[in-house]
Tab-separated table of C-alpha atoms and ligand atoms in Angstrom:
chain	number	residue	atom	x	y	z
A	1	UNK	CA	-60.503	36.983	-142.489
A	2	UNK	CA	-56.977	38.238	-142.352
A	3	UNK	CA	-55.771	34.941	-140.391
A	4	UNK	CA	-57.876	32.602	-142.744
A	5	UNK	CA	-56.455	34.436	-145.644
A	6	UNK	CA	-52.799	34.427	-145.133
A	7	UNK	CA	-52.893	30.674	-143.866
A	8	UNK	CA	-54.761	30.050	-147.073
A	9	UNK	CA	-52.170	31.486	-149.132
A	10	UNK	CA	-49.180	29.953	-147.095
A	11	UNK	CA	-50.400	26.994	-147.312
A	12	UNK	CA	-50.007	26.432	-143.251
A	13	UNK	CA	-50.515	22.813	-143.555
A	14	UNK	CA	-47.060	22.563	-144.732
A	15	UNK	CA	-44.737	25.575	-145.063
A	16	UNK	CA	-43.174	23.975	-148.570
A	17	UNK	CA	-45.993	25.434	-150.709
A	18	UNK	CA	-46.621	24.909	-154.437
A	19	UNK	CA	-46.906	28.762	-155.020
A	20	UNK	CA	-48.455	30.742	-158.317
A	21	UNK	CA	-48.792	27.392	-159.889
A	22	UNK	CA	-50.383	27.054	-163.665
A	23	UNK	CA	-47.495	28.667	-166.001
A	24	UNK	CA	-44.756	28.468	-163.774
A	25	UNK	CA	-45.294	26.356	-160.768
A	26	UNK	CA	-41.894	26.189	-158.796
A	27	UNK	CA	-41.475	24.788	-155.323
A	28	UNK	CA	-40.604	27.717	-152.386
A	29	UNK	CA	-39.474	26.607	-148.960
A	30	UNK	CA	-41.142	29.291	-146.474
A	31	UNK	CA	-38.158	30.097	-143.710
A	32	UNK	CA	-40.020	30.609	-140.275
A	33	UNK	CA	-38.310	34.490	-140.812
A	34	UNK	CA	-40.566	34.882	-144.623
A	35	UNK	CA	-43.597	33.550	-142.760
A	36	UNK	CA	-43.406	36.225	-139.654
A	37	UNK	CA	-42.578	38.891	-142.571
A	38	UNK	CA	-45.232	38.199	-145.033
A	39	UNK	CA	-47.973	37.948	-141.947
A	40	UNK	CA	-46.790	41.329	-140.657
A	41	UNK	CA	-46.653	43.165	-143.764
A	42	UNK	CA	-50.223	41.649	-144.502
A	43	UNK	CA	-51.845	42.400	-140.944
A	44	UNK	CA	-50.058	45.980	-141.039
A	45	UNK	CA	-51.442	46.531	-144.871
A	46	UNK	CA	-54.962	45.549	-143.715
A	47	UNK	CA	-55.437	46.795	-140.657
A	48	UNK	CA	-54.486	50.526	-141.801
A	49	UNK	CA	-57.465	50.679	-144.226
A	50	UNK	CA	-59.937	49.083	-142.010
A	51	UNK	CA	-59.110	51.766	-139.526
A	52	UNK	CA	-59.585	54.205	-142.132
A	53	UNK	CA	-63.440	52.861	-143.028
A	54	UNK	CA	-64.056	52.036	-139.111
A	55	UNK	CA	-63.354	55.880	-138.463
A	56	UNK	CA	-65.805	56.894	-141.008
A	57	UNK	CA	-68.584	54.669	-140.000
A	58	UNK	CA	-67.992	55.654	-136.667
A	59	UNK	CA	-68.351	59.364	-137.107
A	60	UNK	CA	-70.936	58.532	-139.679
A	61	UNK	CA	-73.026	56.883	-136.493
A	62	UNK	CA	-72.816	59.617	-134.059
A	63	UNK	CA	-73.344	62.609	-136.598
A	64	UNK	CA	-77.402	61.354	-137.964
A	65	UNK	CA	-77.832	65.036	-138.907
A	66	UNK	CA	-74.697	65.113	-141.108
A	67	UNK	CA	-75.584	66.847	-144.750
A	68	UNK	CA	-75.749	64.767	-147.604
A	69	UNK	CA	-72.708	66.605	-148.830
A	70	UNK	CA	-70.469	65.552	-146.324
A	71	UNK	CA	-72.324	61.951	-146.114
A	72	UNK	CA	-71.642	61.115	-149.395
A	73	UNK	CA	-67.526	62.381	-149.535
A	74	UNK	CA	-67.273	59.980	-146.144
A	75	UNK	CA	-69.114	56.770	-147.862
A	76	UNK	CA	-66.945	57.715	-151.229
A	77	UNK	CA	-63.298	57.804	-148.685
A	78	UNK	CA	-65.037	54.185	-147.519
A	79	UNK	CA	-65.392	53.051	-151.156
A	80	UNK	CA	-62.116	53.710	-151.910
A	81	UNK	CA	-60.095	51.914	-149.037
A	82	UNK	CA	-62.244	49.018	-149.049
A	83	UNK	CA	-61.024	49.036	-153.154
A	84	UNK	CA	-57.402	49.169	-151.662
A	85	UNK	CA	-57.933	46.486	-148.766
A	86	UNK	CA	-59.614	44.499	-152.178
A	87	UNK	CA	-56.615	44.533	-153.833
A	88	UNK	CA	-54.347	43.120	-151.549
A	89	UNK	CA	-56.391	40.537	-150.987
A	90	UNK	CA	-56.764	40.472	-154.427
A	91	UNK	CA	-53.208	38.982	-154.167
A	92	UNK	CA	-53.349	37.263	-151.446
A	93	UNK	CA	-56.508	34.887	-153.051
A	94	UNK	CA	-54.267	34.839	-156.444
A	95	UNK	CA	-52.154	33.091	-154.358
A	96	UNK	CA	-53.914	30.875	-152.274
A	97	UNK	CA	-55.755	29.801	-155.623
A	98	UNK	CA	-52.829	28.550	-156.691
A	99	UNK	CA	-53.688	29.395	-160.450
A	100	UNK	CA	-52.465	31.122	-162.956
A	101	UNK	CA	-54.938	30.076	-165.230
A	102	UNK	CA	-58.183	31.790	-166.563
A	103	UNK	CA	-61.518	30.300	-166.801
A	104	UNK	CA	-63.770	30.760	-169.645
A	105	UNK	CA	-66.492	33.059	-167.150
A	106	UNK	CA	-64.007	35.194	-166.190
A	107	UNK	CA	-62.457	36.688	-169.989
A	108	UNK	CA	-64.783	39.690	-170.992
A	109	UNK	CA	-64.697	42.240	-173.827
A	110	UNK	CA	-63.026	45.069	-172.177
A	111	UNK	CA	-61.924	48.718	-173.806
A	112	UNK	CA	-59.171	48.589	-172.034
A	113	UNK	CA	-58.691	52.408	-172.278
A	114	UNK	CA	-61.282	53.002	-170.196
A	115	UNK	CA	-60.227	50.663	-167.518
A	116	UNK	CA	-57.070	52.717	-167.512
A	117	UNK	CA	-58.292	55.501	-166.917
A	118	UNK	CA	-60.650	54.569	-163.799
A	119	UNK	CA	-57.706	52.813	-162.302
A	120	UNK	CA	-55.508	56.445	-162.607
A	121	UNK	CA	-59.090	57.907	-161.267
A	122	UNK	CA	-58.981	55.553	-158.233
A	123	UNK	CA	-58.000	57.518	-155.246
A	124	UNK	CA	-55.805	54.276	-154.309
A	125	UNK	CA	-53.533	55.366	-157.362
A	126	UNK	CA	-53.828	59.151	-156.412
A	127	UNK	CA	-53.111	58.524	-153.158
A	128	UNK	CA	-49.738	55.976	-153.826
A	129	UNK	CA	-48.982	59.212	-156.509
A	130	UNK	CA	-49.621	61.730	-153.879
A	131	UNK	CA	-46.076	63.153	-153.718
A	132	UNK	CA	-45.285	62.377	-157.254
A	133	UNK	CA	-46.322	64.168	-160.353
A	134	UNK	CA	-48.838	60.973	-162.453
A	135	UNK	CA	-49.141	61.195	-165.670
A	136	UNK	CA	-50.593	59.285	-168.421
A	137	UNK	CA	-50.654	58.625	-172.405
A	138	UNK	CA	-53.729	56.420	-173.134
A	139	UNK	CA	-55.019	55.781	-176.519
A	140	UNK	CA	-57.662	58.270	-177.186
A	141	UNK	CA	-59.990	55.588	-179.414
A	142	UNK	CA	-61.261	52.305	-177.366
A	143	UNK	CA	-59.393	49.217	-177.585
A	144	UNK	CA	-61.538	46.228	-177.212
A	145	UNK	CA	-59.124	43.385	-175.289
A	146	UNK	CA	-60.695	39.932	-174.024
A	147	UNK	CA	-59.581	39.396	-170.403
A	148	UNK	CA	-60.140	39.260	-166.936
A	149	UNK	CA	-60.294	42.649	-165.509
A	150	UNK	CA	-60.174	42.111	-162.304
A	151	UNK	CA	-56.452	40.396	-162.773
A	152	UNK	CA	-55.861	42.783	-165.815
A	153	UNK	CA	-56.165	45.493	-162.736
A	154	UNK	CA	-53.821	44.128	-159.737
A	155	UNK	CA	-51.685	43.559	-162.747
A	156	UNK	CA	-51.107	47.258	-163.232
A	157	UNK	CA	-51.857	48.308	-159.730
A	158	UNK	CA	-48.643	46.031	-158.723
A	159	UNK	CA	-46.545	47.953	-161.225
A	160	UNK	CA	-47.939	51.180	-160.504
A	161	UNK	CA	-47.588	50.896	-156.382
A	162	UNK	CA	-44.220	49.607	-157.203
A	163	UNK	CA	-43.211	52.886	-159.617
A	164	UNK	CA	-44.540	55.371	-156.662
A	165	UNK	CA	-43.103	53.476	-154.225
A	166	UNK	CA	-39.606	53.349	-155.597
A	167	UNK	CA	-39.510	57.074	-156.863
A	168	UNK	CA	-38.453	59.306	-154.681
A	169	UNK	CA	-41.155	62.382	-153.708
A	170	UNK	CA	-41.087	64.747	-156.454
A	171	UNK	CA	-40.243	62.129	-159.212
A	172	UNK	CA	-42.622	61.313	-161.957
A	173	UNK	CA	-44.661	58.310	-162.745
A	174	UNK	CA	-46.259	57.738	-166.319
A	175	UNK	CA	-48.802	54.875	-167.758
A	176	UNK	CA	-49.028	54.297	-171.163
A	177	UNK	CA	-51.757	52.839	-173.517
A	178	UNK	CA	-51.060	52.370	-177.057
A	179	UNK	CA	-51.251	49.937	-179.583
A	180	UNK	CA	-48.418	47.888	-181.768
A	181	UNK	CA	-49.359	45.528	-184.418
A	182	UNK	CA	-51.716	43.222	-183.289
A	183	UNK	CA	-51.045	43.882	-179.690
A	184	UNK	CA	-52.009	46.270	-176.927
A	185	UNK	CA	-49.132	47.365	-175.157
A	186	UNK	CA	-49.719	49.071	-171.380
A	187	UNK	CA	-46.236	51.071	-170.255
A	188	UNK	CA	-45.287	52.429	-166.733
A	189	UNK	CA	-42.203	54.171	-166.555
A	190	UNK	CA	-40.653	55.580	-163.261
A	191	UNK	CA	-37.293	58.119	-162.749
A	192	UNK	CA	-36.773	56.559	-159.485
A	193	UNK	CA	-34.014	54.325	-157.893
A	194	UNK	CA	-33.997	51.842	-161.257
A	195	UNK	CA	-32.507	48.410	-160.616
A	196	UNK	CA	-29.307	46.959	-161.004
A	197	UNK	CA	-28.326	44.229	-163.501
A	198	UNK	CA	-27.408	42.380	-160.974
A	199	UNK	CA	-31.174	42.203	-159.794
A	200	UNK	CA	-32.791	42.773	-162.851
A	201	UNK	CA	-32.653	38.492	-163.534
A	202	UNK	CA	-34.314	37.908	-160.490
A	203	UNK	CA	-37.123	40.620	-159.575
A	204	UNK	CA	-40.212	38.202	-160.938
A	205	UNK	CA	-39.217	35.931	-158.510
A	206	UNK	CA	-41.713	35.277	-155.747
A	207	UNK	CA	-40.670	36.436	-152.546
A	208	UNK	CA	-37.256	38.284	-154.129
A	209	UNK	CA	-36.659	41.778	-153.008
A	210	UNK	CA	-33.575	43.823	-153.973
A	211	UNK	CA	-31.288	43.685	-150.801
A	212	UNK	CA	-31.320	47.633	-148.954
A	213	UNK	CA	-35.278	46.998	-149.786
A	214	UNK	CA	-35.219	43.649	-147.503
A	215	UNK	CA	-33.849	46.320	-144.504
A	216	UNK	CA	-34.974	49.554	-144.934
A	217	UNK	CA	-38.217	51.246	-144.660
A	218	UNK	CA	-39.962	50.104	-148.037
A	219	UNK	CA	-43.118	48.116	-147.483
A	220	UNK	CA	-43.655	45.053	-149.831
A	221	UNK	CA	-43.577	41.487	-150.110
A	222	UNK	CA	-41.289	40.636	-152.888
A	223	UNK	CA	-44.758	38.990	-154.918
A	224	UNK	CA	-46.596	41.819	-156.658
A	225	UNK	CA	-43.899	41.349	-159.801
A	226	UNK	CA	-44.368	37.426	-159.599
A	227	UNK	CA	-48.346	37.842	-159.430
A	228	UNK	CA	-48.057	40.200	-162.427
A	229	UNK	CA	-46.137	38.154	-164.475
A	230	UNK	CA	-48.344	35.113	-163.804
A	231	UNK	CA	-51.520	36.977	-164.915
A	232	UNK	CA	-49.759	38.475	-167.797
A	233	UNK	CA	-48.673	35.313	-169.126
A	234	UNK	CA	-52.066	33.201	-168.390
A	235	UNK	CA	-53.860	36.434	-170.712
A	236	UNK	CA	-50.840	34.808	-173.551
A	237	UNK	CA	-49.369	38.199	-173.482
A	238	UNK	CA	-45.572	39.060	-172.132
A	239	UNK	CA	-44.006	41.133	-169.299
A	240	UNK	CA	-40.628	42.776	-169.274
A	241	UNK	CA	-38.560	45.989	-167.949
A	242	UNK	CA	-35.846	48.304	-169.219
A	243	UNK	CA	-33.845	49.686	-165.957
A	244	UNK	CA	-31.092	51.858	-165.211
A	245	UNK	CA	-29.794	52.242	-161.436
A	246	UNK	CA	-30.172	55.999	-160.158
A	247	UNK	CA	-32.324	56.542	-163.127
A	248	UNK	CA	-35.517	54.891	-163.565
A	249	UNK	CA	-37.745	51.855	-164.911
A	250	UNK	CA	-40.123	50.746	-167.406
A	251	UNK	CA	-42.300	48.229	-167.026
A	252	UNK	CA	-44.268	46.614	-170.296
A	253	UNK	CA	-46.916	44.638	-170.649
A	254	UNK	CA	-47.980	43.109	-174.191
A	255	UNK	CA	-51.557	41.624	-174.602
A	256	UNK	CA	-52.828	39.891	-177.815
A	257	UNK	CA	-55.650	41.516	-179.236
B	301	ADP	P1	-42.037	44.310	-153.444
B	301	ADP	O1	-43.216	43.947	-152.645
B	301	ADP	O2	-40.755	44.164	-152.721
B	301	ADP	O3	-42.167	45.656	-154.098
B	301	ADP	P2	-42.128	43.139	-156.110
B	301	ADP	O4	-42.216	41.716	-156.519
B	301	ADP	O5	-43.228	44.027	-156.540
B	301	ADP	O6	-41.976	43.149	-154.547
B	301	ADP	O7	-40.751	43.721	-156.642
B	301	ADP	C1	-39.548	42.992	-156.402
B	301	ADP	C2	-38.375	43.947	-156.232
B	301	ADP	O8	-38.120	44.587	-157.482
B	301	ADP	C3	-38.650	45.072	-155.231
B	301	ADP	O9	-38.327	44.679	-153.916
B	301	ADP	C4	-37.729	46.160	-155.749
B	301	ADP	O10	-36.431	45.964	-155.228
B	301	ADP	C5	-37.674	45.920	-157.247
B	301	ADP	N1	-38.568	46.833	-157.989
B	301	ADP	C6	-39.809	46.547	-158.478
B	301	ADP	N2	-40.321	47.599	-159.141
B	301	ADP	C7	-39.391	48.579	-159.083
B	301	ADP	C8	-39.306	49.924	-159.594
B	301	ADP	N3	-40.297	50.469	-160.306
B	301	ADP	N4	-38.172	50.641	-159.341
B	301	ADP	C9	-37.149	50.086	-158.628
B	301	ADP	N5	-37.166	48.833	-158.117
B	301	ADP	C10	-38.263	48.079	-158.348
């Protein structure tokens, strides 16, 4: 799976791929350095969850007697990496589908309060937040948005991994729901490392990374921003961010209602 899946998103045939194509389709050249990168990051970002739900079956198998206590907090623990391994693949199909564009099937009527709040309930989130205090600001009455959920959610995800990731332990880590005119607008806001103006142009690239995070010990692929931005455009709506170096980000999505 892992193998099929990255080749299918680089596009092994020929290592100049059209990328995130649909809204803005731009030619990449692959260096042989991105490829052995990308395929490391994704075999190391797999493999650690499928451990996780291997272990679990495992000592699900040799304990028959187990109480249905402790049998159901193992299959939840299962539930939830498999929902973290689905993500990342998430992206990695986003990619290899080569499509920023939505089909007709997949828009639904979705209060997207309530979607929201199952993603902050996800232990995926809880666990990225784990050393971070997570808060949240969510519209208390529905808001009915037509979308994709599924894209709607590695949308967010991306920029909620990314505000846990780059906030140091101890920092804090809000989402926002709330409405503006005709629009729903979604905020996360960090007080982490922020980003320079020097990088700020360049972040939604695909495959751009801010330089110390090319080197040191920061896991990511430089394509959660660039996958956001595609599925936030295809829904018509707009992404942008407010940063300050040493102080923090914001992150803002608007969707049309
Ligand atoms: P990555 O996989 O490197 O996180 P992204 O496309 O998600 O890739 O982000 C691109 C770059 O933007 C990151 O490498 C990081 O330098 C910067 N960045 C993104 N989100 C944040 C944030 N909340 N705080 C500081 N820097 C950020």
């Amino acid at each position: 799976l892992l193998i099929s899946t990255v080749f299918i998103a680089l596009g092994i045939t020929s290592l100049t791929g059209w990328f995130l194509s649909g809204i803005a389709m731009q030619p990449i050249q692959l260096s042989y350095r991105q490829l052995e990168r990308f395929t490391a990051h994704a075999s190391h970002e797999l493999r650690t969850p499928l451990a996780a739900i291997l272990s679990n079956a495992q000592v699900g198998l040799l304990t028959p007697m187990e109480d249905s206590a402790s049998k159901h907090l193992r299959l939840e623990k299962v539930a939830e990496v498999a929902k973290s391994m689905n993500t990342l693949i998430g992206n990695l199909l986003f990619l290899a589908r080569r499509t920023g564009r939505l089909t007709p099937e997949s828009l639904k009527e979705v209060d997207l309060r309530e979607l929201l709040q199952q993603l902050l309930n996800s232990s995926s989130v809880k666990t990225a937040a784990k050393d971070l205090n997570l808060k949240s600001d969510l519209l208390k009455t529905p808001i009915m948005v037509r979308l994709d959920d599924e894209l709607i959610c590695l949308a967010v995800i991306n920029l909620l991994s990314n505000a846990c990731k780059y906030t140091p332990a101890g920092g804090v880590v809000e989402l926002r729901l709330f409405r503006k005119y005709n629009q729903a607008i979604i905020e996360v806001e960090d007080n982490g490392i922020g980003i320079a103006t020097t990088d700020l142009p360049h972040i939604f690239e695909q495959f751009y990374r801010v330089e110390q995070h090319q080197t040191n010990s920061v896991n990511g692929f430089g394509l959660g921003l660039a996958i956001a931005q595609q599925i936030i455009e295809a829904h018509n709506g707009h992404l942008s961010v407010k940063s300050e170096l040493n102080k923090g980000s914001v992150f803002q999505i608007k969707l049309p209602l």
